[in-house]
Amino acid sequence: MVDLQTQYQKIKSEVDEAIISVIENANFINGPEVNQFKTDLESYLGVKYVIPCANGTDALQIALMALDLKPGDEVITPSFTYIATTEVIALLNLVPVFVDVLPDTYCIDPSKIEEAITSRTKAIVPVHLYGQCADMDAIIDIAKKHNLAVVEDTAQAIGAEYTHKDGSVSKAGTMGDIGCTSFFPSKNLGCYGDGGAMYTNDSHLASNLKKIANHGQVIKYHHEVVGCNSRLDTIQAAILKIKLRDLDNYCAARRKVADFYDNAFASIPQITVPARESKSTHVFHQYTVKLNGIDREALVSYLSEHGIPSMIYYPLPAHKQGMFKSFGKENQDLPVTNLLTTQVLSFPIHTEMEQEQLEYITKHIIHFIQTNA
Ligand SMILES: *Cc1c(COP(=O)(O)O)cnc(C)c1O
């Protein structure tokens, strides 16, 4: 699905030098590169505070911890997402309240949010799924009206841009109260291990996030609140600092792959290509189509026999996961989510794809569909 080796070869000398320098200086924890990367990311995003942490799941957990919620408080979130988004809600003894997504963008449906709000609702966690922003103007309007916090899960959408009603443009993750991202190797800005970050424009939230990620302390050995230990390794920060400079090129390369797929599938009625919203750019963390009238499992095996990987993100929605059994939501009526889990399929997309690979992949997909439709 991704080709991280070829990408590495292009920046190898710089990356190797940066890693060796961290090792030679033995600055493994909170070395200067962490702060340098944090500052670079703040300017790239146009956000006041970036707080690096150990991974994207921690970012989401710490963000919710920073909101001072009480056990039993409700958090609205899509069920059609990677499990981390919803898992941290339950982990903190909060209640995940699942809302359906839109059939074209696969992101949370703002028109379904208000009916899910109760007196216990405290936050909304929209997910910018596959690399395109959820409808943030609509979500923020609802949040303001009901005095709710907004935590953006932007693990798949770093670099995406959202155009507001007034024409101003924001980077994904900088519109809500807190944005959370992941630097997992296969993410659009991936390091060579685990990594994550939180963003905010609010100085009070920024100091809370920083404190919680550091054992609840501001002054060493004085622990004001229960926190955790969540740091971005210096080696990872050194790598990310180099890769951040290429992020826009990486996004453009992904978009080119998506354009190729879109063109190739334009006359194939059994494939609905990903919608491109006018309000948000798409950075194509995944290229995910909807299949209509096609045996998905058979297509996956056919492609696999020809050396072509494909993935179902996600086959089982959160509300049907065993971990949420105690919430009794497995039969909740989320028609779009339930249908999407049977229809979606993601094809390989990364920064190093060659024309020849794309021709080979699309030729086989189309051949299967035309002979099995
Ligand atoms: C990857 C991902 C996460 C979690 O990131 P990790 O760094 O793997 O913990 C959270 N949410 C979404 C939508 C993701 O894709």
Coordinates of C-alpha atoms and ligand atoms in Angstrom, one line a residue:
M1 CA 0.0 0.0 0.0
V2 CA 3.0 2.3 0.6
D3 CA 6.6 2.5 -0.4
L4 CA 8.6 4.0 2.4
Q5 CA 12.0 2.6 1.1
T6 CA 12.0 4.5 -2.1
Q7 CA 11.0 7.7 -0.3
Y8 CA 13.8 7.2 2.2
Q9 CA 16.4 6.7 -0.6
K10 CA 15.6 10.3 -1.8
I11 CA 16.4 11.9 1.6
K12 CA 18.8 9.2 2.9
S13 CA 22.0 11.2 3.3
E14 CA 20.2 14.1 5.2
V15 CA 18.2 11.7 7.4
D16 CA 21.2 9.5 8.2
E17 CA 23.2 12.5 9.2
A18 CA 20.4 13.8 11.4
I19 CA 20.0 10.5 13.2
I20 CA 23.7 10.0 13.7
S21 CA 23.9 13.5 15.1
V22 CA 21.2 12.7 17.7
I23 CA 23.1 9.5 18.7
E24 CA 26.4 11.3 18.9
N25 CA 25.0 14.0 21.1
A26 CA 23.0 11.4 23.1
N27 CA 20.1 13.8 23.2
F28 CA 17.5 11.1 22.9
I29 CA 14.9 12.7 25.1
N30 CA 13.7 16.3 24.5
G31 CA 16.8 17.1 22.4
P32 CA 16.9 20.4 20.5
E33 CA 15.4 18.8 17.4
V34 CA 12.1 18.3 19.2
N35 CA 11.7 22.1 19.7
Q36 CA 12.9 22.9 16.2
F37 CA 10.4 20.5 14.6
K38 CA 7.6 21.9 16.9
T39 CA 8.4 25.5 15.8
D40 CA 8.6 24.5 12.1
L41 CA 5.3 22.7 12.3
E42 CA 3.7 25.7 14.1
S43 CA 4.7 28.0 11.2
Y44 CA 3.6 25.4 8.5
L45 CA 0.2 25.1 10.1
G46 CA -0.2 28.7 11.1
V47 CA -1.1 27.6 14.7
K48 CA 0.2 29.1 17.9
Y49 CA 1.1 26.0 19.8
V50 CA 2.1 22.5 18.7
I51 CA 2.7 20.0 21.5
P52 CA 4.5 16.9 20.3
C53 CA 3.7 13.5 21.9
A54 CA 4.3 9.8 21.5
N55 CA 1.6 8.9 19.0
G56 CA -1.8 9.9 17.5
T57 CA -3.8 7.9 20.0
D58 CA -2.0 9.6 22.9
A59 CA -2.7 12.9 21.3
L60 CA -6.5 12.2 21.2
Q61 CA -6.4 10.9 24.8
I62 CA -4.4 13.9 26.2
A63 CA -6.7 16.3 24.3
L64 CA -9.8 14.9 26.0
M65 CA -8.0 14.9 29.3
A66 CA -7.2 18.6 28.9
L67 CA -10.9 19.4 28.6
D68 CA -11.6 18.5 32.3
L69 CA -14.5 16.2 31.5
K70 CA -16.3 14.1 34.1
P71 CA -16.9 10.3 33.9
G72 CA -20.1 9.8 32.0
D73 CA -19.8 12.9 29.9
E74 CA -20.7 12.3 26.3
V75 CA -18.5 12.8 23.3
I76 CA -19.9 12.8 19.8
T77 CA -17.9 11.1 17.1
P78 CA -18.3 9.1 13.9
S79 CA -18.4 5.3 14.1
F80 CA -16.8 5.1 10.7
T81 CA -13.2 5.8 11.7
Y82 CA -10.0 4.1 13.0
I83 CA -10.6 2.7 16.4
A84 CA -8.3 5.1 18.2
T85 CA -10.7 8.0 17.9
T86 CA -13.4 6.2 19.8
E87 CA -11.3 4.0 22.0
V88 CA -9.8 6.9 24.0
I89 CA -13.3 8.2 24.8
A90 CA -14.2 4.9 26.5
L91 CA -10.7 4.6 28.1
L92 CA -11.3 7.9 30.0
N93 CA -14.7 6.7 31.2
L94 CA -16.5 9.0 28.9
V95 CA -19.4 7.9 26.7
P96 CA -18.9 7.7 22.9
V97 CA -22.0 8.8 21.0
F98 CA -21.9 7.7 17.5
V99 CA -23.2 9.8 14.6
D100 CA -23.5 8.8 11.0
V101 CA -21.3 10.0 8.2
L102 CA -22.0 11.5 4.8
P103 CA -22.1 9.0 1.9
D104 CA -19.9 11.1 -0.4
T105 CA -17.1 12.4 1.9
Y106 CA -17.3 9.7 4.6
C107 CA -16.9 12.4 7.3
I108 CA -19.4 13.1 10.1
D109 CA -22.8 14.3 9.0
P110 CA -23.3 17.8 10.6
S111 CA -27.1 17.5 10.1
K112 CA -27.1 14.5 12.4
I113 CA -25.1 16.0 15.3
E114 CA -27.7 18.2 17.0
E115 CA -30.2 15.3 17.5
A116 CA -27.4 13.4 19.3
I117 CA -26.7 16.2 21.8
T118 CA -27.9 15.8 25.4
S119 CA -27.2 17.7 28.7
R120 CA -24.2 15.5 29.2
T121 CA -22.6 16.2 25.8
K122 CA -19.3 18.0 26.2
A123 CA -17.3 17.6 23.0
I124 CA -17.4 16.6 19.3
V125 CA -14.5 14.7 17.7
P126 CA -14.8 15.0 13.9
V127 CA -12.4 12.9 11.9
H128 CA -10.9 14.2 8.6
L129 CA -11.1 10.8 7.1
Y130 CA -8.8 9.6 4.3
G131 CA -7.3 13.1 4.0
Q132 CA -10.3 15.5 3.5
C133 CA -11.7 17.8 6.1
A134 CA -15.1 17.3 7.7
D135 CA -17.5 20.2 7.3
M136 CA -15.8 22.3 10.1
D137 CA -17.9 25.5 9.7
A138 CA -21.1 23.6 10.3
I139 CA -19.5 21.6 13.2
I140 CA -18.1 24.7 14.9
D141 CA -21.4 26.5 14.6
I142 CA -23.2 23.7 16.4
A143 CA -20.4 23.4 19.0
K144 CA -20.6 27.2 19.7
K145 CA -24.4 27.1 20.0
H146 CA -24.2 24.2 22.6
N147 CA -21.0 25.2 24.3
L148 CA -19.1 22.1 23.2
A149 CA -15.4 21.6 22.7
V150 CA -14.2 20.4 19.2
V151 CA -11.2 18.0 19.0
E152 CA -10.2 17.3 15.4
D153 CA -8.7 13.9 14.6
T154 CA -6.5 15.0 11.7
A155 CA -4.2 11.9 11.8
Q156 CA -5.1 11.3 8.1
A157 CA -5.2 14.9 6.9
I158 CA -2.1 16.8 7.8
G159 CA -1.6 19.4 5.1
A160 CA -5.3 19.5 4.0
E161 CA -6.8 23.0 3.8
Y162 CA -10.3 24.1 4.5
T163 CA -11.9 27.2 3.1
H164 CA -14.4 28.9 5.5
K165 CA -17.6 30.6 4.6
D166 CA -15.8 34.0 4.8
G167 CA -13.1 32.8 2.3
S168 CA -10.3 32.4 4.9
V169 CA -8.3 29.2 4.7
S170 CA -7.3 27.0 7.7
K171 CA -5.0 24.0 7.8
A172 CA -6.7 20.7 9.0
G173 CA -6.4 20.5 12.8
T174 CA -6.3 24.2 13.5
M175 CA -10.0 25.0 13.5
G176 CA -11.3 23.3 16.6
D177 CA -10.1 23.8 20.1
I178 CA -7.5 21.0 19.7
G179 CA -6.2 19.2 16.7
C180 CA -4.6 15.7 17.0
T181 CA -2.3 14.1 14.5
S182 CA -0.1 11.0 14.1
F183 CA 3.3 10.5 12.6
F184 CA 2.9 6.8 12.2
P185 CA 5.3 5.7 9.3
S186 CA 2.5 5.3 6.7
K187 CA 0.8 8.6 7.5
N188 CA 1.2 11.5 5.1
L189 CA 3.9 12.9 7.4
G190 CA 5.4 9.8 8.8
C191 CA 8.4 9.2 11.0
Y192 CA 10.4 6.0 11.4
G193 CA 8.6 4.8 14.5
D194 CA 5.7 6.2 16.5
G195 CA 5.0 9.9 16.9
G196 CA 2.2 12.4 17.3
A197 CA 1.2 15.9 18.1
M198 CA -1.5 18.2 19.4
Y199 CA -2.2 21.7 18.1
T200 CA -4.1 24.6 19.6
N201 CA -4.4 28.4 19.5
D202 CA -5.5 28.6 23.1
S203 CA -2.6 29.3 25.6
H204 CA -4.5 27.8 28.5
L205 CA -5.2 24.5 26.6
A206 CA -1.6 24.5 25.4
S207 CA -0.2 24.5 28.9
N208 CA -2.7 21.9 30.0
L209 CA -1.8 19.6 27.1
K210 CA 1.9 20.1 27.8
K211 CA 1.5 19.4 31.5
I212 CA -0.6 16.3 31.0
A213 CA 1.8 14.8 28.5
N214 CA 4.6 15.4 31.1
H215 CA 3.3 13.5 34.2
G216 CA 1.1 16.4 35.1
Q217 CA 4.1 18.6 36.1
V218 CA 5.2 22.0 35.2
I219 CA 7.9 22.2 37.9
K220 CA 10.0 19.0 38.1
Y221 CA 8.7 16.6 40.7
H222 CA 5.6 18.7 41.4
H223 CA 2.7 16.8 39.8
E224 CA -0.4 19.0 39.8
V225 CA -2.7 16.7 37.9
V226 CA -2.8 13.0 36.8
G227 CA -1.0 12.9 33.5
C228 CA 1.0 10.5 31.4
N229 CA 4.3 10.1 29.8
S230 CA 4.0 10.9 26.1
R231 CA 7.0 12.3 24.3
L232 CA 8.2 12.5 20.7
D233 CA 11.7 11.0 20.5
T234 CA 14.4 13.3 19.4
I235 CA 15.4 10.9 16.6
Q236 CA 11.8 11.0 15.2
A237 CA 11.7 14.8 15.5
A238 CA 15.0 15.1 13.6
I239 CA 13.5 12.9 10.8
L240 CA 10.2 14.8 10.8
K241 CA 11.9 18.2 10.5
I242 CA 13.5 17.0 7.3
K243 CA 10.3 15.4 5.9
L244 CA 8.1 18.4 6.8
R245 CA 9.9 20.4 4.1
D246 CA 8.6 17.9 1.6
L247 CA 5.0 17.6 3.0
D248 CA 3.4 19.7 0.3
N249 CA 5.2 17.8 -2.4
Y250 CA 4.1 14.5 -0.8
C251 CA 0.5 15.7 -0.9
A252 CA 0.8 16.8 -4.5
A253 CA 2.3 13.4 -5.4
R254 CA -0.6 11.6 -3.7
R255 CA -3.1 13.9 -5.5
K256 CA -1.5 13.0 -8.8
V257 CA -2.1 9.3 -8.1
A258 CA -5.7 10.1 -7.2
D259 CA -6.2 12.0 -10.4
F260 CA -4.9 9.0 -12.4
Y261 CA -7.3 6.6 -10.6
D262 CA -10.2 9.0 -11.0
N263 CA -9.6 9.2 -14.8
A264 CA -9.1 5.5 -15.1
F265 CA -12.4 4.7 -13.3
A266 CA -14.4 7.6 -14.9
S267 CA -16.4 5.3 -17.2
I268 CA -16.7 2.4 -14.7
P269 CA -20.2 2.7 -13.2
Q270 CA -19.4 0.0 -10.5
I271 CA -16.8 2.3 -9.0
T272 CA -17.7 5.6 -7.2
V273 CA -14.5 7.6 -6.9
P274 CA -13.8 9.7 -3.8
A275 CA -15.8 12.9 -3.7
R276 CA -13.7 16.1 -3.7
E277 CA -15.3 18.8 -1.6
S278 CA -15.1 22.3 -2.7
K279 CA -14.5 23.5 0.9
S280 CA -11.5 21.2 1.5
T281 CA -8.5 20.1 -0.4
H282 CA -7.9 16.3 -0.3
V283 CA -4.4 15.0 0.7
F284 CA -5.4 11.4 -0.1
H285 CA -4.0 9.5 2.9
Q286 CA -6.2 6.8 1.3
Y287 CA -7.7 6.5 -2.1
T288 CA -11.0 4.8 -1.1
V289 CA -13.7 4.0 -3.6
K290 CA -17.2 2.7 -3.2
L291 CA -18.0 -0.5 -5.1
N292 CA -21.5 -1.1 -6.4
G293 CA -22.6 -4.6 -7.6
I294 CA -19.1 -6.0 -7.3
D295 CA -18.0 -8.9 -5.1
R296 CA -15.5 -7.1 -2.9
E297 CA -13.8 -10.2 -1.5
A298 CA -13.4 -11.7 -4.9
L299 CA -11.8 -8.4 -6.2
V300 CA -9.4 -8.3 -3.3
S301 CA -8.3 -11.9 -3.9
Y302 CA -8.0 -11.3 -7.7
L303 CA -5.8 -8.3 -7.1
S304 CA -3.8 -10.1 -4.5
E305 CA -3.1 -12.9 -6.9
H306 CA -1.6 -10.3 -9.2
G307 CA 0.5 -8.8 -6.5
I308 CA -1.7 -5.8 -5.9
P309 CA -2.6 -5.0 -2.3
S310 CA -5.9 -3.4 -1.4
M311 CA -7.4 -2.8 2.0
I312 CA -10.8 -2.3 3.6
Y313 CA -10.7 0.7 5.9
Y314 CA -12.8 -0.1 7.9
P315 CA -14.6 -3.5 7.8
L316 CA -16.3 -3.2 11.3
P317 CA -17.6 0.2 12.5
A318 CA -16.9 1.3 16.1
H319 CA -20.4 0.9 17.3
K320 CA -20.3 -2.8 16.5
Q321 CA -16.9 -3.5 18.1
G322 CA -16.7 -5.8 21.1
M323 CA -14.9 -3.2 23.2
F324 CA -18.0 -1.0 23.2
K325 CA -20.4 -3.9 24.0
S326 CA -21.3 -2.3 27.4
F327 CA -22.6 0.8 25.7
G328 CA -25.2 -1.4 23.9
K329 CA -24.9 0.4 20.6
E330 CA -24.3 -2.5 18.2
N331 CA -27.8 -2.2 16.7
Q332 CA -27.8 1.6 16.5
D333 CA -29.2 2.7 13.2
L334 CA -26.2 4.2 11.3
P335 CA -27.3 3.4 7.7
V336 CA -24.5 5.2 5.9
T337 CA -21.8 3.8 8.1
N338 CA -23.2 0.3 7.9
L339 CA -23.5 0.5 4.1
L340 CA -20.0 2.0 3.7
T341 CA -18.3 -0.8 5.6
T342 CA -19.7 -3.2 3.0
Q343 CA -18.7 -1.0 0.0
V344 CA -15.4 0.7 0.5
L345 CA -12.1 -0.5 -0.8
S346 CA -8.8 1.4 -0.7
F347 CA -6.1 1.0 -3.4
P348 CA -2.4 1.6 -3.1
I349 CA -1.5 5.3 -2.9
H350 CA 1.8 6.8 -1.9
T351 CA 4.4 9.4 -2.9
E352 CA 6.6 7.1 -5.0
M353 CA 4.0 5.6 -7.4
E354 CA 5.1 5.2 -11.0
Q355 CA 2.9 5.5 -14.1
E356 CA 3.6 1.9 -14.9
Q357 CA 2.4 0.6 -11.5
L358 CA -0.7 2.7 -11.8
E359 CA -1.4 1.3 -15.3
Y360 CA -0.9 -2.2 -14.0
I361 CA -3.2 -1.7 -11.0
T362 CA -6.0 0.0 -12.9
K363 CA -5.8 -2.4 -15.8
H364 CA -6.4 -5.4 -13.4
I365 CA -9.2 -3.6 -11.4
I366 CA -11.1 -2.7 -14.6
H367 CA -10.5 -6.2 -16.1
F368 CA -12.0 -7.9 -13.0
I369 CA -15.0 -5.6 -13.0
Q370 CA -15.7 -5.9 -16.7
T371 CA -15.5 -9.7 -16.6
N372 CA -17.4 -10.1 -13.3
A373 CA -20.1 -7.4 -13.5
Ligands
LIG1 C1 -3.5 6.6 12.7 C2 -4.8 7.1 13.3 C3 -4.8 7.4 14.6 C4 -3.8 6.9 15.7 O1 -2.5 7.2 15.4 P1 -1.4 6.4 16.1 O2 -0.2 7.2 15.9 O3 -1.3 5.1 15.4 O4 -1.7 6.2 17.5 C5 -6.0 8.0 15.1 N1 -7.0 8.4 14.3 C6 -7.0 8.1 13.0 C7 -8.1 8.5 12.1 C8 -5.8 7.5 12.4 O5 -5.8 7.2 11.1

